[in-house]
Amino acid sequence: MGSYRATGEYRRDSRYITTRITADGQDGYPVAPGRYRLVVSRACPWASRAIIVRRLLGLEDVLSMGVCGPTHDQRSWTFDLDPDGRDPVLKIERLQEAYFARFPGYERGITVPAVVEVTTGQVVTNDYAQLTLDLSTEWTRYHRQGAPQLYPEHLREEIDAVNEVVYKDVNNGVYRCGFAGSQDAYDEAFRRLFSRLDWLSERLSSRRYLVGDAITEADVRLFTTLVRFDAVYHGHFKCNLRKLTEMPVLWDYARDLFQTPGFGDTVNFDHIKRHYYEVHKDLNPSGVVPLGPDLSNWQLPHDRAALGGSPFGEGTPPAAPVD
């Protein structure tokens, strides 16, 4: 979902439904258990953020989750993983139906993650960046005991600053490489991406996590790009200066997070690979999905604990995943 500047630079369409679900219900949608359903795809890095945060905070019992398949057509994600291709709670086959229920003829992208109100079947928000912050700050009444502080008030300014540059150069930077419409646009995006990865390597060489001494929203946002890097972005998006496995600090950091409950246990590499290689027919006309790379190395040991800190701060790990 995006367009191109005259220079060939890929520009993501960032016009999202910005309605918020808040503790005081200021937008007309108050936090309430069972009222909403989080719709995701495990293929999508933006949706994966919400999956991880929901699990880390222990919100599974109050915010149900519907999982779309790894592929979609030009307009909508579909519930092809469910019996009869229909979400068992929302009773719809295509996420598009929830968007149209609130905005008939909705013309922007039908994106995940999206939160849908169960009783009306209407989409509430697809603003993925604000969504995870609100799960941390507005849903606190329903957090599990021992839930981590992913967006602590005293670190928010630093987290926001890190998130901004990581989004521009890394999260969206890989897409700016993959969908570049000219050589100059690709070259510029490529240089910015690997310059930022070098910056992150330097930052993480002396600290276990991006901000503070425990995992935060910043780590969640970087992880979902790093975990897809060798499987997809290195080849499919031409981000091929170095593999993640050839960047020692980031590779250790990514494995540390992958092996932390709530991160790696939400990842489905098959869905990730099928999505990018089957859906992006302009980049991969054959739709052939590569068998590699070998992904068993994500469980190799690392020594990141020697840098100090603890993944959950004073909290505890989440229970085993239930969905």
Coordinates of N, CA, C and O in Angstrom, one line a residue, residues 1 11-16 18 108 127-128 167:
M1 N 0.9 -1.2 0.0 CA 0.0 0.0 0.0 C 0.9 1.2 0.0 O 1.5 1.5 1.0
R11 N 6.6 5.6 -1.3 CA 6.0 6.3 -0.2 C 4.8 5.5 0.3 O 3.8 5.3 -0.4
R12 N 4.9 5.1 1.6 CA 3.9 4.4 2.2 C 2.6 5.2 2.4 O 2.8 6.4 2.9
D13 N 1.5 4.7 2.2 CA 0.2 5.4 2.5 C 0.0 5.2 4.0 O -0.3 4.1 4.5
S14 N 0.1 6.3 4.7 CA 0.0 6.3 6.2 C -1.3 6.9 6.7 O -1.4 7.4 7.8
R15 N -2.3 6.9 5.8 CA -3.7 7.4 6.2 C -4.4 6.3 6.9 O -5.1 5.5 6.2
Y16 N -4.4 6.2 8.2 CA -5.1 5.2 8.9 C -6.3 5.6 9.6 O -6.6 6.9 9.7
T18 N -7.8 6.5 12.8 CA -7.1 6.9 14.0 C -8.0 6.9 15.2 O -7.6 7.4 16.3
R108 N -9.3 3.2 1.1 CA -7.9 3.0 1.5 C -7.6 1.6 1.7 O -8.4 0.7 1.5
D127 N -4.7 1.8 13.1 CA -3.6 2.7 13.4 C -2.6 1.9 14.2 O -2.5 2.0 15.4
Y128 N -1.7 1.1 13.5 CA -0.9 0.1 14.2 C 0.1 0.7 15.2 O 0.4 0.1 16.2
Y167 N 11.8 3.5 12.4 CA 10.7 3.4 11.4 C 11.2 3.9 10.0 O 11.0 3.2 9.0

